[in-house]
Amino acid sequence: MRLIFYIIICLYTMTACDRQQASKGIIDSTSIVEDTLSLVSPTYARGFSVNYQDDMILLDISDPENKESQQFHFALVDKDFKGTVPEGYTRMKVPVETAICMTSLQLSNFLKLNISERVVGITSTRHLHNEKMNQQIKEGKTHKIGIEGNFDNEVIMAINPDVIFISPFKRGGYDAIRNVNIPMIPHLGYKELTPLGQAEWIKVIGLLTGNEAEANSIFSGIEEKYSRLKEMVDTVTHRPTVFSGEMRGGNWYAVGGKSFLAQLFRDAGGDYFLKDNGESGGVTLDYEAVYNNAAHADYWRIVNSFDGNYSYDVLKQQDIRNTDFDAWKNRGVIYCNMKEVPFYERMPVEPEVVLADFIHVFHPDILPNHQPSYYHLLK
């Protein structure tokens, strides 16, 4: 159905002469199919839209969580384009050959498309596992450009990339680099409300780098596997409750009930402890609020970068109150150590793998032979 839909779009956008030639068999139907497979159209992502014009592609980006916030508009043109772009749009030459990534989520798209050589600058290598990227850094092909709020402008100008991908609603600090005259494009996948919506931003990178067909193909595979897994738990009668986060500096940091993580738990056949919360981003709670909502939850999801062997004893030593939760008492901690797995650089484009990890924990009878990739029950 999707292929048919794209063919219809392609035929619709053809000129009358082209359609007449196609009907006579003058235009190769194979080329039409190939062109349709390169069309980018979001299905789950709420933060971007694509509009194909005769001589340009209009890319519109907005905050998936708040459509009333600032919007960003780009007219994608080739290097030989001599015309004008619509008012309010920033001209952007494509394909992009070199880019700076400000977040691991952005980097994950390049890695999944196997075009890491185009990433010439990144902010941090703290949890970077990818061998090719680490080698690029070692050889000086990819540079560290500082962190948000404290960028090294001299390094950025020396790299002179085609584009800088930014996260404008995070810590920011971008005013300091606006005068370097390098196009900056927001990548708002981290604000999407669903796992598939977040993963679908790979299409944006595919569109900008000339890898649309590959991006569409990769995402179709992700979507198919994710949907098939989700269907396996749609009819479960028992939905275990799971809570998330840890106490840090006197506060408990979690995510709201409308976040993509909460959706991931639902799709895995579980219930998030803040499912009635209406926020999509991070929330800060005190211990009492967490305990009142999660004391009897079945599972506790934790992600950190612990040195050594993380265990139930460690949780006890960190805060004796951790032992009050049923998930601690019944050995229901679901754990991911970012020092051991490439969490941030792969997880955003592998939601189906993360979903399988959670299903394996919540409903082991459904996926009894699954080998965890990111999350496992803490022993």
JSON list of N, CA and C in Angstrom, two decimals, residues 289-320:
[
{"chain": "A", "resi": 289, "resn": "ALA", "atom": "N", "xyz": [6.65, 11.53, 46.84]},
{"chain": "A", "resi": 289, "resn": "ALA", "atom": "CA", "xyz": [5.78, 11.44, 45.67]},
{"chain": "A", "resi": 289, "resn": "ALA", "atom": "C", "xyz": [6.06, 10.17, 44.88]},
{"chain": "A", "resi": 290, "resn": "VAL", "atom": "N", "xyz": [7.34, 9.83, 44.76]},
{"chain": "A", "resi": 290, "resn": "VAL", "atom": "CA", "xyz": [7.69, 8.61, 44.04]},
{"chain": "A", "resi": 290, "resn": "VAL", "atom": "C", "xyz": [7.20, 7.38, 44.80]},
{"chain": "A", "resi": 291, "resn": "TYR", "atom": "N", "xyz": [7.44, 7.37, 46.10]},
{"chain": "A", "resi": 291, "resn": "TYR", "atom": "CA", "xyz": [7.05, 6.21, 46.91]},
{"chain": "A", "resi": 291, "resn": "TYR", "atom": "C", "xyz": [5.54, 6.00, 46.88]},
{"chain": "A", "resi": 292, "resn": "ASN", "atom": "N", "xyz": [4.79, 7.08, 46.97]},
{"chain": "A", "resi": 292, "resn": "ASN", "atom": "CA", "xyz": [3.33, 6.96, 46.96]},
{"chain": "A", "resi": 292, "resn": "ASN", "atom": "C", "xyz": [2.80, 6.35, 45.67]},
{"chain": "A", "resi": 293, "resn": "ASN", "atom": "N", "xyz": [3.52, 6.59, 44.57]},
{"chain": "A", "resi": 293, "resn": "ASN", "atom": "CA", "xyz": [3.08, 6.09, 43.26]},
{"chain": "A", "resi": 293, "resn": "ASN", "atom": "C", "xyz": [3.74, 4.78, 42.85]},
{"chain": "A", "resi": 294, "resn": "ALA", "atom": "N", "xyz": [4.90, 4.46, 43.45]},
{"chain": "A", "resi": 294, "resn": "ALA", "atom": "CA", "xyz": [5.67, 3.32, 42.94]},
{"chain": "A", "resi": 294, "resn": "ALA", "atom": "C", "xyz": [6.06, 2.30, 44.00]},
{"chain": "A", "resi": 295, "resn": "ALA", "atom": "N", "xyz": [5.59, 2.43, 45.21]},
{"chain": "A", "resi": 295, "resn": "ALA", "atom": "CA", "xyz": [5.99, 1.51, 46.28]},
{"chain": "A", "resi": 295, "resn": "ALA", "atom": "C", "xyz": [5.73, 0.06, 45.90]},
{"chain": "A", "resi": 296, "resn": "HIS", "atom": "N", "xyz": [4.63, -0.20, 45.22]},
{"chain": "A", "resi": 296, "resn": "HIS", "atom": "CA", "xyz": [4.25, -1.58, 44.90]},
{"chain": "A", "resi": 296, "resn": "HIS", "atom": "C", "xyz": [4.38, -1.89, 43.40]},
{"chain": "A", "resi": 297, "resn": "ALA", "atom": "N", "xyz": [5.12, -1.04, 42.69]},
{"chain": "A", "resi": 297, "resn": "ALA", "atom": "CA", "xyz": [5.34, -1.30, 41.26]},
{"chain": "A", "resi": 297, "resn": "ALA", "atom": "C", "xyz": [6.15, -2.59, 41.09]},
{"chain": "A", "resi": 298, "resn": "ASP", "atom": "N", "xyz": [5.92, -3.26, 39.97]},
{"chain": "A", "resi": 298, "resn": "ASP", "atom": "CA", "xyz": [6.59, -4.54, 39.71]},
{"chain": "A", "resi": 298, "resn": "ASP", "atom": "C", "xyz": [8.05, -4.35, 39.30]},
{"chain": "A", "resi": 299, "resn": "TYR", "atom": "N", "xyz": [8.32, -3.29, 38.53]},
{"chain": "A", "resi": 299, "resn": "TYR", "atom": "CA", "xyz": [9.66, -3.10, 37.98]},
{"chain": "A", "resi": 299, "resn": "TYR", "atom": "C", "xyz": [10.14, -1.66, 38.16]},
{"chain": "A", "resi": 300, "resn": "TRP", "atom": "N", "xyz": [11.47, -1.55, 38.18]},
{"chain": "A", "resi": 300, "resn": "TRP", "atom": "CA", "xyz": [12.14, -0.25, 38.34]},
{"chain": "A", "resi": 300, "resn": "TRP", "atom": "C", "xyz": [13.21, -0.15, 37.27]},
{"chain": "A", "resi": 301, "resn": "ARG", "atom": "N", "xyz": [13.05, 0.80, 36.36]},
{"chain": "A", "resi": 301, "resn": "ARG", "atom": "CA", "xyz": [14.00, 0.97, 35.25]},
{"chain": "A", "resi": 301, "resn": "ARG", "atom": "C", "xyz": [15.06, 1.99, 35.63]},
{"chain": "A", "resi": 302, "resn": "ILE", "atom": "N", "xyz": [16.34, 1.59, 35.48]},
{"chain": "A", "resi": 302, "resn": "ILE", "atom": "CA", "xyz": [17.46, 2.47, 35.81]},
{"chain": "A", "resi": 302, "resn": "ILE", "atom": "C", "xyz": [18.47, 2.47, 34.66]},
{"chain": "A", "resi": 303, "resn": "VAL", "atom": "N", "xyz": [18.90, 3.67, 34.28]},
{"chain": "A", "resi": 303, "resn": "VAL", "atom": "CA", "xyz": [19.98, 3.83, 33.29]},
{"chain": "A", "resi": 303, "resn": "VAL", "atom": "C", "xyz": [21.04, 4.72, 33.92]},
{"chain": "A", "resi": 304, "resn": "ASN", "atom": "N", "xyz": [22.28, 4.25, 33.97]},
{"chain": "A", "resi": 304, "resn": "ASN", "atom": "CA", "xyz": [23.37, 5.09, 34.47]},
{"chain": "A", "resi": 304, "resn": "ASN", "atom": "C", "xyz": [24.69, 4.60, 33.90]},
{"chain": "A", "resi": 305, "resn": "SER", "atom": "N", "xyz": [25.77, 5.18, 34.36]},
{"chain": "A", "resi": 305, "resn": "SER", "atom": "CA", "xyz": [27.10, 4.78, 33.91]},
{"chain": "A", "resi": 305, "resn": "SER", "atom": "C", "xyz": [27.94, 4.45, 35.14]},
{"chain": "A", "resi": 306, "resn": "PHE", "atom": "N", "xyz": [27.59, 3.36, 35.79]},
{"chain": "A", "resi": 306, "resn": "PHE", "atom": "CA", "xyz": [28.21, 2.98, 37.05]},
{"chain": "A", "resi": 306, "resn": "PHE", "atom": "C", "xyz": [29.55, 2.28, 36.81]},
{"chain": "A", "resi": 307, "resn": "ASP", "atom": "N", "xyz": [30.54, 2.65, 37.61]},
{"chain": "A", "resi": 307, "resn": "ASP", "atom": "CA", "xyz": [31.83, 1.97, 37.57]},
{"chain": "A", "resi": 307, "resn": "ASP", "atom": "C", "xyz": [31.77, 0.73, 38.45]},
{"chain": "A", "resi": 308, "resn": "GLY", "atom": "N", "xyz": [32.04, -0.43, 37.87]},
{"chain": "A", "resi": 308, "resn": "GLY", "atom": "CA", "xyz": [32.03, -1.65, 38.66]},
{"chain": "A", "resi": 308, "resn": "GLY", "atom": "C", "xyz": [30.76, -2.45, 38.45]},
{"chain": "A", "resi": 309, "resn": "ASN", "atom": "N", "xyz": [30.45, -3.30, 39.42]},
{"chain": "A", "resi": 309, "resn": "ASN", "atom": "CA", "xyz": [29.31, -4.21, 39.32]},
{"chain": "A", "resi": 309, "resn": "ASN", "atom": "C", "xyz": [28.09, -3.62, 40.02]},
{"chain": "A", "resi": 310, "resn": "TYR", "atom": "N", "xyz": [27.16, -3.15, 39.22]},
{"chain": "A", "resi": 310, "resn": "TYR", "atom": "CA", "xyz": [25.94, -2.56, 39.78]},
{"chain": "A", "resi": 310, "resn": "TYR", "atom": "C", "xyz": [25.05, -3.68, 40.31]},
{"chain": "A", "resi": 311, "resn": "SER", "atom": "N", "xyz": [24.50, -3.49, 41.52]},
{"chain": "A", "resi": 311, "resn": "SER", "atom": "CA", "xyz": [23.75, -4.57, 42.16]},
{"chain": "A", "resi": 311, "resn": "SER", "atom": "C", "xyz": [22.70, -4.01, 43.10]},
{"chain": "A", "resi": 312, "resn": "TYR", "atom": "N", "xyz": [21.90, -4.91, 43.66]},
{"chain": "A", "resi": 312, "resn": "TYR", "atom": "CA", "xyz": [20.90, -4.52, 44.65]},
{"chain": "A", "resi": 312, "resn": "TYR", "atom": "C", "xyz": [21.57, -3.98, 45.91]},
{"chain": "A", "resi": 313, "resn": "ASP", "atom": "N", "xyz": [22.73, -4.51, 46.22]},
{"chain": "A", "resi": 313, "resn": "ASP", "atom": "CA", "xyz": [23.48, -3.99, 47.37]},
{"chain": "A", "resi": 313, "resn": "ASP", "atom": "C", "xyz": [23.92, -2.56, 47.14]},
{"chain": "A", "resi": 314, "resn": "VAL", "atom": "N", "xyz": [24.31, -2.25, 45.91]},
{"chain": "A", "resi": 314, "resn": "VAL", "atom": "CA", "xyz": [24.71, -0.89, 45.58]},
{"chain": "A", "resi": 314, "resn": "VAL", "atom": "C", "xyz": [23.53, 0.06, 45.77]},
{"chain": "A", "resi": 315, "resn": "LEU", "atom": "N", "xyz": [22.36, -0.35, 45.30]},
{"chain": "A", "resi": 315, "resn": "LEU", "atom": "CA", "xyz": [21.17, 0.47, 45.48]},
{"chain": "A", "resi": 315, "resn": "LEU", "atom": "C", "xyz": [20.87, 0.70, 46.96]},
{"chain": "A", "resi": 316, "resn": "LYS", "atom": "N", "xyz": [21.10, -0.32, 47.76]},
{"chain": "A", "resi": 316, "resn": "LYS", "atom": "CA", "xyz": [20.87, -0.22, 49.20]},
{"chain": "A", "resi": 316, "resn": "LYS", "atom": "C", "xyz": [21.87, 0.76, 49.83]},
{"chain": "A", "resi": 317, "resn": "GLN", "atom": "N", "xyz": [23.12, 0.68, 49.39]},
{"chain": "A", "resi": 317, "resn": "GLN", "atom": "CA", "xyz": [24.15, 1.54, 49.93]},
{"chain": "A", "resi": 317, "resn": "GLN", "atom": "C", "xyz": [23.94, 3.00, 49.50]},
{"chain": "A", "resi": 318, "resn": "GLN", "atom": "N", "xyz": [23.42, 3.19, 48.30]},
{"chain": "A", "resi": 318, "resn": "GLN", "atom": "CA", "xyz": [23.20, 4.55, 47.81]},
{"chain": "A", "resi": 318, "resn": "GLN", "atom": "C", "xyz": [22.11, 5.26, 48.61]},
{"chain": "A", "resi": 319, "resn": "ASP", "atom": "N", "xyz": [21.07, 4.53, 48.97]},
{"chain": "A", "resi": 319, "resn": "ASP", "atom": "CA", "xyz": [19.97, 5.11, 49.74]},
{"chain": "A", "resi": 319, "resn": "ASP", "atom": "C", "xyz": [19.17, 3.95, 50.34]},
{"chain": "A", "resi": 320, "resn": "ILE", "atom": "N", "xyz": [19.17, 3.84, 51.65]},
{"chain": "A", "resi": 320, "resn": "ILE", "atom": "CA", "xyz": [18.50, 2.74, 52.32]},
{"chain": "A", "resi": 320, "resn": "ILE", "atom": "C", "xyz": [17.01, 2.69, 51.98]}
]
